[in-house]
XYZ file of C-alpha atoms in Angstrom:
733
model
C 113.457 98.963 59.786
C 115.118 102.279 60.742
C 112.521 102.968 63.413
C 113.097 99.547 64.929
C 116.836 100.191 64.986
C 116.452 103.539 66.758
C 114.212 102.030 69.433
C 116.584 99.149 70.171
C 119.692 101.377 70.252
C 117.953 103.695 72.733
C 117.270 100.680 74.916
C 120.954 99.666 74.677
C 122.120 103.086 75.894
C 119.666 103.007 78.788
C 120.796 99.514 79.767
C 124.460 100.576 79.651
C 123.750 103.406 82.089
C 122.010 100.998 84.449
C 125.110 98.792 84.603
C 127.734 101.466 85.265
C 127.972 100.326 88.873
C 129.012 96.768 87.878
C 132.600 95.518 88.122
C 135.120 96.237 85.357
C 134.988 92.691 83.937
C 131.189 92.677 83.788
C 131.119 96.177 82.323
C 133.690 95.219 79.658
C 131.716 92.065 78.868
C 128.479 94.000 78.454
C 130.171 96.753 76.487
C 131.383 94.167 73.954
C 127.869 92.699 73.749
C 126.375 96.122 72.974
C 129.091 96.778 70.412
C 128.301 93.513 68.575
C 124.562 94.192 68.770
C 125.022 97.703 67.314
C 127.172 96.292 64.523
C 124.401 93.794 63.753
C 121.852 96.612 63.589
C 124.070 98.575 61.223
C 124.295 95.522 58.950
C 120.514 95.119 59.064
C 120.237 98.721 57.898
C 122.475 97.777 54.945
C 120.223 94.697 54.326
C 123.138 92.340 55.059
C 120.928 90.110 57.155
C 123.062 86.965 57.363
C 126.105 88.965 58.462
C 123.942 90.755 61.028
C 122.887 87.404 62.490
C 126.549 86.544 63.117
C 126.984 89.704 65.222
C 123.758 89.205 67.171
C 125.016 85.727 68.060
C 128.405 87.167 69.046
C 126.571 89.575 71.338
C 124.744 86.706 73.045
C 127.938 84.681 73.433
C 129.318 87.433 75.676
C 126.959 86.402 78.478
C 127.333 83.472 80.881
C 123.586 82.807 80.871
C 123.536 82.185 77.102
C 123.341 78.574 75.916
C 122.863 77.284 72.363
C 120.562 74.618 73.754
C 117.180 76.397 73.715
C 115.806 74.276 76.540
C 118.708 75.221 78.853
C 118.573 78.831 77.675
C 114.867 78.999 78.504
C 115.598 77.853 82.084
C 118.435 80.387 82.401
C 116.265 83.265 81.201
C 113.541 82.397 83.678
C 116.096 82.601 86.507
C 117.922 85.768 85.418
C 116.484 89.104 86.521
C 118.638 91.532 84.528
C 119.265 90.301 80.990
C 120.194 92.207 77.847
C 117.665 90.550 75.515
C 117.910 92.930 72.537
C 120.016 90.452 70.454
C 117.272 87.822 70.875
C 114.667 90.276 69.623
C 116.935 91.325 66.768
C 117.562 87.712 65.757
C 113.793 87.249 65.543
C 113.573 90.278 63.270
C 116.497 89.062 61.134
C 115.052 85.569 60.644
C 111.712 87.092 59.637
C 113.586 89.098 57.003
C 115.116 85.833 55.740
C 111.720 84.149 55.635
C 112.621 81.677 58.403
C 109.500 82.415 60.420
C 109.517 79.392 62.734
C 113.074 80.238 63.770
C 112.022 83.858 64.246
C 109.310 82.713 66.655
C 111.801 80.641 68.671
C 113.954 83.693 69.369
C 111.121 86.102 70.094
C 109.595 83.664 72.586
C 112.950 83.692 74.405
C 113.050 87.495 74.339
C 109.539 87.659 75.791
C 110.665 85.614 78.810
C 112.689 88.654 79.893
C 110.488 91.278 81.525
C 109.401 93.921 80.908
C 108.305 93.317 77.323
C 108.159 96.178 74.870
C 106.223 97.121 71.762
C 108.980 95.980 69.421
C 108.986 92.418 70.763
C 105.251 91.985 70.237
C 105.527 93.409 66.709
C 108.337 91.001 65.825
C 106.275 88.070 67.087
C 103.177 89.272 65.248
C 105.114 89.751 61.987
C 106.391 86.154 62.066
C 102.922 84.812 62.901
C 101.401 86.863 60.068
C 103.815 85.356 57.548
C 102.809 81.896 58.780
C 99.145 82.830 58.173
C 98.438 82.525 61.896
C 96.361 85.680 61.708
C 94.401 85.416 64.947
C 97.574 85.029 67.037
C 99.292 87.805 65.065
C 96.328 90.129 65.680
C 96.535 89.586 69.469
C 100.245 90.437 69.474
C 99.728 93.611 67.435
C 97.133 94.570 70.053
C 99.683 93.891 72.807
C 102.089 96.241 71.016
C 99.376 98.912 70.938
C 98.881 98.519 74.687
C 102.541 99.424 75.097
C 102.267 102.268 72.585
C 98.847 103.278 71.273
C 100.514 105.141 68.390
C 102.550 102.158 67.166
C 102.329 102.577 63.406
C 103.772 99.100 62.696
C 101.058 97.529 64.837
C 98.370 99.485 62.960
C 99.890 98.424 59.643
C 100.030 94.795 60.789
C 96.382 94.793 61.846
C 95.497 96.433 58.530
C 97.199 93.613 56.609
C 95.280 90.992 58.567
C 91.967 92.722 57.897
C 92.976 93.046 54.241
C 93.816 89.328 53.934
C 90.422 88.503 55.462
C 88.686 90.854 52.993
C 87.541 93.220 55.763
C 88.450 96.281 53.743
C 86.615 98.891 55.823
C 88.463 97.865 58.980
C 91.730 97.561 57.049
C 91.266 101.097 55.738
C 90.960 102.484 59.267
C 94.235 100.831 60.300
C 96.108 101.958 57.176
C 94.862 105.524 57.780
C 96.326 105.389 61.288
C 99.671 104.379 59.818
C 99.573 106.976 57.032
C 98.893 109.829 59.459
C 102.509 109.458 60.596
C 104.030 108.118 57.356
C 102.309 110.216 54.694
C 105.023 109.532 52.133
C 104.899 105.718 52.369
C 103.506 105.149 48.907
C 103.634 101.355 49.185
C 101.132 101.476 52.052
C 99.167 104.085 50.102
C 98.574 101.340 47.524
C 96.929 99.212 50.211
C 94.594 102.129 50.914
C 93.797 102.427 47.198
C 92.944 98.708 46.983
C 90.645 99.018 50.009
C 88.706 101.851 48.372
C 88.453 99.933 45.103
C 87.299 96.705 46.769
C 84.677 98.778 48.611
C 83.550 100.126 45.200
C 84.757 103.602 46.174
C 86.480 104.443 42.900
C 85.997 108.183 43.298
C 87.591 108.146 46.763
C 90.513 106.138 45.397
C 91.064 108.618 42.557
C 90.685 111.643 44.855
C 93.255 110.197 47.264
C 95.673 109.504 44.402
C 95.270 113.063 43.075
C 95.806 114.441 46.589
C 99.080 112.518 46.849
C 100.229 113.924 43.500
C 99.317 117.507 44.487
C 101.258 117.162 47.728
C 104.231 115.465 46.032
C 104.407 117.069 42.587
C 108.047 116.209 42.052
C 107.789 112.641 43.318
C 107.098 109.920 40.762
C 106.205 107.398 43.489
C 103.050 109.444 44.180
C 102.322 109.363 40.477
C 102.551 105.559 40.472
C 99.713 105.342 42.992
C 97.408 107.066 40.521
C 98.608 104.698 37.805
C 97.395 101.816 39.964
C 93.919 103.369 40.215
C 93.720 103.975 36.469
C 94.881 100.440 35.614
C 91.994 99.050 37.626
C 89.297 101.532 36.621
C 90.032 103.239 33.290
C 90.108 102.455 29.572
C 93.204 101.640 27.548
C 93.760 105.096 26.024
C 93.512 106.845 29.412
C 96.066 104.491 30.963
C 98.392 104.781 27.965
C 98.246 108.596 28.017
C 98.951 108.628 31.755
C 102.139 106.558 31.466
C 103.376 108.427 28.397
C 102.829 111.810 30.099
C 104.505 110.577 33.287
C 107.542 109.413 31.304
C 107.812 112.894 29.720
C 107.335 114.665 33.062
C 110.041 112.582 34.768
C 112.602 112.024 31.965
C 115.437 111.293 34.424
C 113.364 109.070 36.706
C 114.162 105.528 35.570
C 111.066 104.020 37.232
C 108.859 106.277 35.107
C 110.565 105.042 31.949
C 110.408 101.392 33.063
C 106.703 101.636 33.910
C 105.912 102.872 30.398
C 107.848 99.954 28.869
C 106.103 97.544 31.244
C 102.744 98.942 30.151
C 103.588 98.174 26.514
C 104.706 94.657 27.526
C 101.579 93.878 29.570
C 99.443 95.164 26.703
C 101.256 92.604 24.493
C 102.958 95.251 22.375
C 106.164 93.254 22.653
C 108.058 94.809 19.743
C 107.269 98.313 21.006
C 108.257 97.377 24.551
C 111.431 95.680 23.308
C 112.467 98.711 21.274
C 111.786 100.969 24.255
C 113.854 98.915 26.749
C 116.695 98.385 24.263
C 117.037 102.159 23.928
C 116.982 102.561 27.705
C 119.846 100.049 28.024
C 122.007 102.320 25.860
C 121.361 105.109 28.372
C 121.674 102.877 31.469
C 124.022 100.051 30.363
C 124.561 98.686 33.895
C 120.897 98.444 34.906
C 120.009 94.750 35.084
C 116.256 95.425 35.475
C 116.209 96.770 31.911
C 117.880 93.604 30.635
C 115.229 91.576 32.459
C 112.434 93.278 30.495
C 114.313 92.788 27.214
C 114.549 89.082 28.128
C 110.798 88.866 28.783
C 109.982 90.597 25.492
C 112.244 88.405 23.371
C 110.785 85.325 25.059
C 107.215 86.541 24.391
C 108.224 86.901 20.723
C 109.538 83.271 20.779
C 113.080 84.517 20.174
C 114.552 82.412 22.958
C 118.186 82.504 21.843
C 118.093 86.307 21.845
C 116.479 86.299 25.294
C 119.201 84.018 26.673
C 121.894 86.097 24.977
C 120.713 89.132 26.943
C 120.535 86.968 30.042
C 124.237 86.111 29.692
C 125.105 89.796 29.160
C 123.168 90.761 32.287
C 124.832 88.054 34.412
C 128.229 89.504 33.514
C 127.033 92.822 34.945
C 125.357 91.450 38.087
C 125.209 87.870 39.342
C 123.282 88.835 42.461
C 119.907 89.698 40.918
C 117.198 87.212 41.879
C 114.772 88.771 39.359
C 117.302 88.215 36.576
C 117.687 84.511 37.374
C 113.896 84.199 37.582
C 113.527 85.841 34.151
C 116.076 83.460 32.581
C 114.290 80.511 34.188
C 111.042 81.689 32.612
C 112.684 81.734 29.166
C 113.519 78.048 29.568
C 109.914 77.398 30.631
C 108.644 79.243 27.546
C 110.813 77.054 25.314
C 109.543 73.968 27.248
C 113.005 73.185 28.655
C 111.487 72.689 32.090
C 114.348 70.826 33.760
C 116.889 73.349 32.505
C 114.891 76.150 34.142
C 115.210 74.671 37.644
C 118.791 75.789 38.343
C 117.851 79.418 37.617
C 114.886 79.369 39.986
C 117.114 77.735 42.605
C 119.631 80.547 42.199
C 116.859 83.149 42.513
C 115.653 81.478 45.723
C 119.210 81.281 47.065
C 119.622 85.028 46.552
C 116.156 85.847 47.900
C 114.652 83.134 50.140
C 111.327 85.043 50.174
C 110.964 85.273 46.378
C 107.507 83.712 46.118
C 107.345 83.910 42.322
C 110.524 81.839 41.948
C 109.038 79.104 44.179
C 105.839 78.997 42.124
C 107.783 78.912 38.858
C 109.911 76.019 40.083
C 106.800 74.077 41.115
C 105.292 74.736 37.688
C 108.471 73.517 35.963
C 108.616 70.328 38.057
C 104.939 69.562 37.515
C 104.883 70.326 33.793
C 108.168 68.443 33.374
C 106.451 65.363 34.892
C 108.685 65.300 37.971
C 105.724 64.727 40.247
C 107.514 63.319 43.294
C 110.011 66.183 43.201
C 107.159 68.667 42.862
C 105.518 67.229 45.985
C 108.797 67.268 47.912
C 109.526 70.886 46.970
C 105.892 71.840 47.595
C 106.088 70.547 51.172
C 109.117 72.747 51.827
C 107.482 75.729 50.100
C 104.164 75.627 51.943
C 105.959 75.943 55.289
C 107.262 79.313 54.096
C 104.193 80.448 52.112
C 101.153 79.146 53.959
C 98.763 81.579 52.308
C 99.712 80.808 48.678
C 96.936 78.632 47.246
C 98.749 77.260 44.193
C 101.467 75.512 46.214
C 99.050 72.831 47.524
C 97.324 72.987 44.116
C 100.484 71.789 42.308
C 100.993 69.151 44.996
C 97.420 67.950 44.531
C 97.873 67.742 40.766
C 101.103 65.784 41.238
C 99.526 63.328 43.687
C 96.692 62.812 41.194
C 99.196 61.973 38.434
C 100.723 59.412 40.799
C 97.261 57.875 41.414
C 97.404 58.892 45.087
C 93.909 60.351 45.175
C 93.448 60.610 48.948
C 96.636 62.686 49.240
C 95.548 64.756 46.228
C 92.239 65.594 47.883
C 93.999 66.722 51.087
C 96.160 69.155 49.114
C 93.266 70.382 46.960
C 91.287 71.125 50.118
C 94.206 73.142 51.529
C 94.150 75.133 48.298
C 90.368 75.493 48.545
C 90.646 76.903 52.079
C 92.706 79.731 50.587
C 90.527 80.120 47.465
C 87.026 78.980 48.536
C 85.304 80.218 45.364
C 87.663 78.638 42.833
C 85.593 76.390 40.550
C 88.684 74.641 39.129
C 89.837 73.456 42.554
C 86.320 72.203 43.294
C 86.146 70.270 40.005
C 89.585 68.742 40.695
C 88.387 67.497 44.081
C 85.287 66.080 42.379
C 87.465 64.267 39.821
C 89.673 62.726 42.531
C 86.567 61.459 44.343
C 85.272 60.094 41.021
C 88.470 58.056 40.555
C 88.054 56.717 44.096
C 84.464 55.804 43.152
C 83.181 57.979 45.985
C 80.324 59.259 43.844
C 78.459 60.978 46.666
C 81.342 63.348 47.457
C 82.128 63.763 43.758
C 78.568 64.972 43.203
C 78.778 67.452 46.109
C 81.939 69.099 44.761
C 80.927 69.095 41.120
C 77.677 70.868 42.014
C 79.636 73.481 43.985
C 81.923 73.994 40.999
C 79.069 74.429 38.534
C 77.263 76.801 40.892
C 80.263 79.140 40.636
C 80.909 78.532 36.921
C 78.181 76.750 34.969
C 80.520 76.437 31.948
C 83.385 74.640 33.701
C 84.136 71.927 31.108
C 85.792 69.506 33.539
C 82.884 69.783 35.967
C 80.363 69.217 33.158
C 82.283 66.112 32.033
C 82.368 64.756 35.588
C 78.647 65.439 35.956
C 78.012 63.418 32.776
C 80.161 60.534 34.058
C 78.369 60.578 37.406
C 75.013 60.307 35.659
C 76.269 57.252 33.769
C 77.456 55.717 37.043
C 73.820 55.630 38.199
C 73.160 52.909 35.612
C 73.740 49.183 36.155
C 77.283 47.887 35.596
C 76.141 46.102 32.446
C 74.703 49.279 30.900
C 77.840 51.238 31.842
C 80.049 48.728 30.034
C 77.664 48.630 27.071
C 77.956 52.405 26.631
C 81.727 52.351 27.159
C 82.278 49.538 24.647
C 79.987 51.009 22.006
C 81.558 54.466 22.308
C 85.170 53.293 22.144
C 85.532 50.009 20.231
C 87.780 50.652 17.225
C 86.290 47.802 15.173
C 82.648 48.601 15.871
C 81.756 48.813 12.196
C 83.240 45.357 11.575
C 81.268 43.718 14.380
C 77.793 42.929 13.042
C 74.852 44.197 15.158
C 77.207 45.194 17.968
C 74.774 47.459 19.858
C 71.960 44.919 19.589
C 74.166 42.133 20.964
C 75.423 44.333 23.793
C 71.860 45.255 24.779
C 70.763 41.624 24.695
C 73.454 40.473 27.081
C 74.326 43.495 29.222
C 71.014 45.209 29.976
C 70.088 42.763 32.717
C 70.696 43.457 36.415
C 73.318 41.798 38.654
C 75.576 40.585 35.855
C 78.808 38.974 37.083
C 82.380 39.684 35.972
C 82.573 36.239 34.387
C 79.394 36.904 32.380
C 80.738 40.276 31.228
C 83.951 38.580 30.027
C 81.886 36.055 28.043
C 79.815 38.831 26.423
C 82.892 40.837 25.368
C 84.446 37.679 23.948
C 81.295 37.088 21.823
C 80.881 40.620 20.433
C 84.462 41.543 19.539
C 85.815 40.616 16.110
C 87.445 37.130 16.004
C 91.076 38.167 15.453
C 91.068 40.921 18.082
C 93.215 39.528 20.878
C 93.702 42.888 22.603
C 90.116 43.381 23.812
C 89.446 41.416 26.995
C 88.140 41.492 30.580
C 89.997 41.008 33.861
C 87.842 40.243 36.902
C 87.849 38.732 40.392
C 91.132 37.097 41.462
C 92.722 37.947 38.121
C 91.965 41.604 38.875
C 93.803 41.382 42.220
C 96.809 39.721 40.570
C 96.889 42.347 37.834
C 96.825 45.249 40.333
C 99.647 43.632 42.326
C 101.746 43.156 39.171
C 101.433 46.865 38.340
C 103.377 47.731 41.490
C 106.326 45.598 40.323
C 106.501 46.840 36.749
C 110.031 48.228 36.643
C 113.489 47.319 37.947
C 116.862 49.060 37.728
C 120.446 47.872 38.070
C 123.864 49.371 37.358
C 126.194 46.707 35.914
C 129.271 48.881 36.044
C 129.976 52.602 36.269
C 128.958 53.169 32.637
C 126.184 50.592 32.035
C 122.645 51.299 33.284
C 120.031 48.545 32.954
C 116.257 49.170 33.250
C 113.786 46.312 32.920
C 110.183 47.307 32.143
C 107.855 44.321 32.640
C 104.625 46.092 31.691
C 103.250 49.607 31.301
C 100.902 50.546 34.145
C 99.601 54.053 34.762
C 102.630 54.820 36.960
C 105.402 53.145 34.963
C 106.358 56.385 33.234
C 106.669 58.227 36.553
C 108.816 55.499 38.066
C 111.052 55.342 34.978
C 111.608 59.113 35.001
C 112.534 59.020 38.700
C 115.133 56.333 37.910
C 116.528 58.291 34.955
C 116.839 61.462 37.045
C 118.967 59.659 39.638
C 121.568 58.574 37.077
C 124.483 61.014 37.082
C 126.534 62.068 34.052
C 124.126 60.327 31.640
C 125.854 61.705 28.525
C 128.834 59.442 29.249
C 126.767 56.354 30.056
C 124.916 53.626 28.174
C 121.264 52.875 28.910
C 119.756 49.435 28.362
C 115.956 49.197 28.249
C 114.779 45.586 28.489
C 111.296 45.159 26.950
C 111.365 41.381 26.395
C 108.069 39.678 27.292
C 106.456 43.093 27.781
C 102.993 42.860 26.224
C 102.382 46.602 26.552
C 99.813 48.486 28.576
C 99.332 52.185 29.275
C 100.123 54.247 26.159
C 100.593 57.415 28.222
C 103.351 55.828 30.305
C 105.302 54.886 27.177
C 104.930 58.434 25.881
C 106.051 59.860 29.243
C 109.309 57.894 28.967
C 109.727 59.105 25.384
C 109.190 62.653 26.660
C 112.072 62.233 29.127
C 114.493 60.740 26.564
C 113.626 62.723 23.421
C 114.058 66.361 22.407
C 111.038 68.487 21.477
C 108.829 66.506 19.059
C 105.491 64.718 18.588
C 106.228 61.365 20.204
C 103.143 59.635 18.788
C 99.709 60.246 17.316
C 96.576 58.356 18.350
C 93.944 57.871 15.623
C 90.412 57.050 16.760
C 87.451 55.437 15.008
C 85.825 58.768 14.182
C 89.024 60.120 12.634
C 89.880 62.239 15.650
C 93.640 62.533 16.278
C 95.439 63.115 19.558
C 99.138 63.983 19.752
C 101.561 63.241 22.584
C 104.413 65.743 22.820
C 107.917 65.707 24.187
C 109.173 68.963 25.685
C 112.642 70.404 25.027
C 114.179 68.895 28.185
C 116.017 65.661 27.480
C 117.945 63.058 29.474
C 120.701 62.202 26.985
C 122.758 59.014 26.980
C 125.899 58.077 25.066
C 124.015 55.080 23.651
C 120.661 53.389 24.198
C 120.176 49.646 23.646
C 116.646 48.219 23.542
C 116.109 44.492 24.133
C 113.012 43.000 22.449
C 111.518 39.676 21.382
C 108.380 38.354 19.735
C 106.329 39.126 22.847
C 107.276 42.805 22.984
C 104.015 44.444 21.956
C 101.949 47.628 21.883
C 103.428 50.226 24.301
C 106.756 48.346 24.167
C 106.827 48.752 20.400
C 105.758 52.377 20.711
C 108.678 53.131 23.050
C 111.117 51.211 20.841
C 109.974 52.790 17.594
C 109.829 56.279 19.130
C 113.420 56.134 20.377
C 114.713 54.570 17.143
C 112.907 57.143 14.988
C 114.151 60.284 16.724
C 117.596 59.321 18.065
C 120.688 58.261 16.135
C 122.329 56.423 19.043
C 119.656 53.707 19.518
C 120.380 50.048 18.776
C 117.647 47.373 18.958
C 118.765 43.863 19.925
C 116.674 40.689 19.827
C 113.957 39.373 17.516
C 111.050 40.810 15.521
C 108.407 42.286 17.842
C 104.736 41.310 18.000
C 103.292 43.955 15.692
C 100.508 45.576 17.715
C 99.953 49.112 16.444
C 96.794 49.667 18.465
C 96.053 50.952 21.949
C 93.264 50.466 24.472
C 90.908 52.382 26.713
C 90.121 50.811 30.052
C 86.873 50.711 32.012
C 87.419 49.964 35.696
C 85.110 49.314 38.626
C 87.273 48.928 41.745
C 84.503 47.760 44.042
C 83.341 45.034 41.660
C 86.955 44.232 40.659
C 86.388 44.490 36.914
C 88.576 45.930 34.155
C 87.495 45.970 30.515
C 90.280 46.575 27.986
C 88.921 47.790 24.653
C 90.982 48.469 21.516
C 90.122 52.096 20.807
C 92.791 53.609 18.546
C 95.727 53.118 16.221
C 99.003 54.796 17.077
C 101.619 56.192 14.740
C 105.157 57.340 15.284
C 105.846 59.981 12.613
C 103.192 58.396 10.342
C 104.567 54.868 10.865
C 102.234 52.156 12.198
C 103.407 48.610 12.832
C 100.000 46.878 12.924
C 100.429 43.388 11.429
C 104.075 44.290 10.910
C 106.710 44.525 13.607
C 109.796 46.387 14.744
C 112.926 44.778 13.319
C 116.053 44.539 15.490
C 119.390 45.967 14.371
C 121.159 42.978 15.891
C 119.344 39.643 15.688
C 119.880 37.186 18.547
C 118.121 33.844 19.094
C 119.281 33.230 22.649
C 117.105 34.310 25.593
C 119.470 34.743 28.546
C 120.151 38.321 29.578
C 123.888 37.618 29.767
C 123.860 36.790 26.053
C 122.335 40.193 25.295
C 124.819 41.916 27.616
C 127.741 40.176 25.919
C 126.614 41.579 22.564
C 126.423 45.075 24.084
C 129.867 44.794 25.706
C 131.364 43.576 22.430
C 129.984 46.618 20.662
């Protein structure tokens, strides 16, 4: 930064001398422009980037040729012969510092229209291109800078970073060495050199270089840190521990040395030791927010979340401008599964530091894990513009699209992630799974084989491989295996496997025939095992898209009608709930009349949104295996919740009703006794053949309560069926 400033100021002085022959008005105008530009540079040196931008713009506004319309400005610059373009170059630099790389490129392209071009302009353009992962273009511009000045250390450093990103460590090392010849004390770049040696399996060279730095800088802890990096990557625990403890003794007044020792204890999971260490340091340095941040992390790792947040509040009173502090507090909320509560802290961290990559990733994680899939995708799209080389941004987007059953979009995002991490077996297995759902078995096989080639023990890939093998069988045999493996009442159905083989082992069986077979083999009173095929399949798929409706009756009454539970009902319900403002002062009505049930997961997703941390339900399978659905600590709270039910409210409807009534004190059920279906289904689907087989596969309990052959009783009984009658009861109450 300082070198850039010196170069641009020198240019300003030279340009001033060139214009001494101009008229007084022109000279005064230019003098003001230089003054504003210099003020902007001074602010950049103080890292007050946004204020600097104001002064660079003031500098430009001094000139008649300047126009805020970039198209007009471009034409003006092409016409002008003598133009003071330093503010344009500096604006490019400033926007790169803010992480607004596209804007940075706009300004540097304008600066480059003014000839002659200098080293600094090409470096600014290359830096912005590098951050956008446009490495080939960046490389060319660093080379252009070197043509202007063959000793340009920033150009050598830039080329080194590009080689490093492309895993060309030998070439990167040469460039970093060029830089370090002039900047021997730049220990951050020295770390790049260390990594190059280590990736080239040159551990001895890395250690020798680190020792050389220490010998030449005996009183500088930053040199010592470089050796710590080598040891962390090459040595045993006791060696690393001894190094940090000795360094802390050698530099007792160097806070970084003390912090690094505490961090070592934390990363080695000695949380109590680390906590004790940082707590003592706070007594010595009571205004240092970084120390509070490590206390917060340690308390959170020990599951003492209230203590962690207590220290967070203390630290915020000392300094409200620390992005790392807000990020640490956000992580506490993630650790306690309060995902939605964490968002505002990550937002604050990003506001303070627009380039804080970790805060972006944490927010994406919170949105995804908190089941806010559409919001995760929306934020991911904004994030990947800024961080094009971060593989887990498209990964979270892919996962979110998959949860929304948008498999084609999921695959696109997974493949973006794969481009950045080509040897990641988990990404490959996720792509395979998305293709499996789409019934594109050929592509699924390609990606699952790639995944297993990298990691033969990848459990998801092995499961997909097994499913793909089953898909090679006839449709009848696939359904036979599915039904036999999952049917809850298998033991009560006499000779089930024999009957299934008799009817389903033949080739070219139709959907109608499959429905007849399932009807014959299931137990007589099982009305929840059935087949949907042909035109009925089309109608069912269409009805899933119209499964939920929302209406606000007045400012305090929110009405949500759920007609059935499809795989996406939970997602759509959560999106509706998130749009309601000031929920604690409003009443929610959930209308489940005539809702025969459906996807158990969707019902549990809605419970997750409306309940505090708990086990929302437990599924109990034929073999005794149990599966729990959990609600996280985040909760959309309402003043009151009314649930409307009748005798046709069944299965997932009853699960949602019972779950809310069991865990919340402000729930009132209105209507008539429900159906009494305490079982759930697994579904076999073949999209191409338009067949769905619903098989009763498990019981479900809400806190050990099952309503099979019972029902959920309303708190307020009503015989009438019109919605207005139900609403009148609610308004009366």
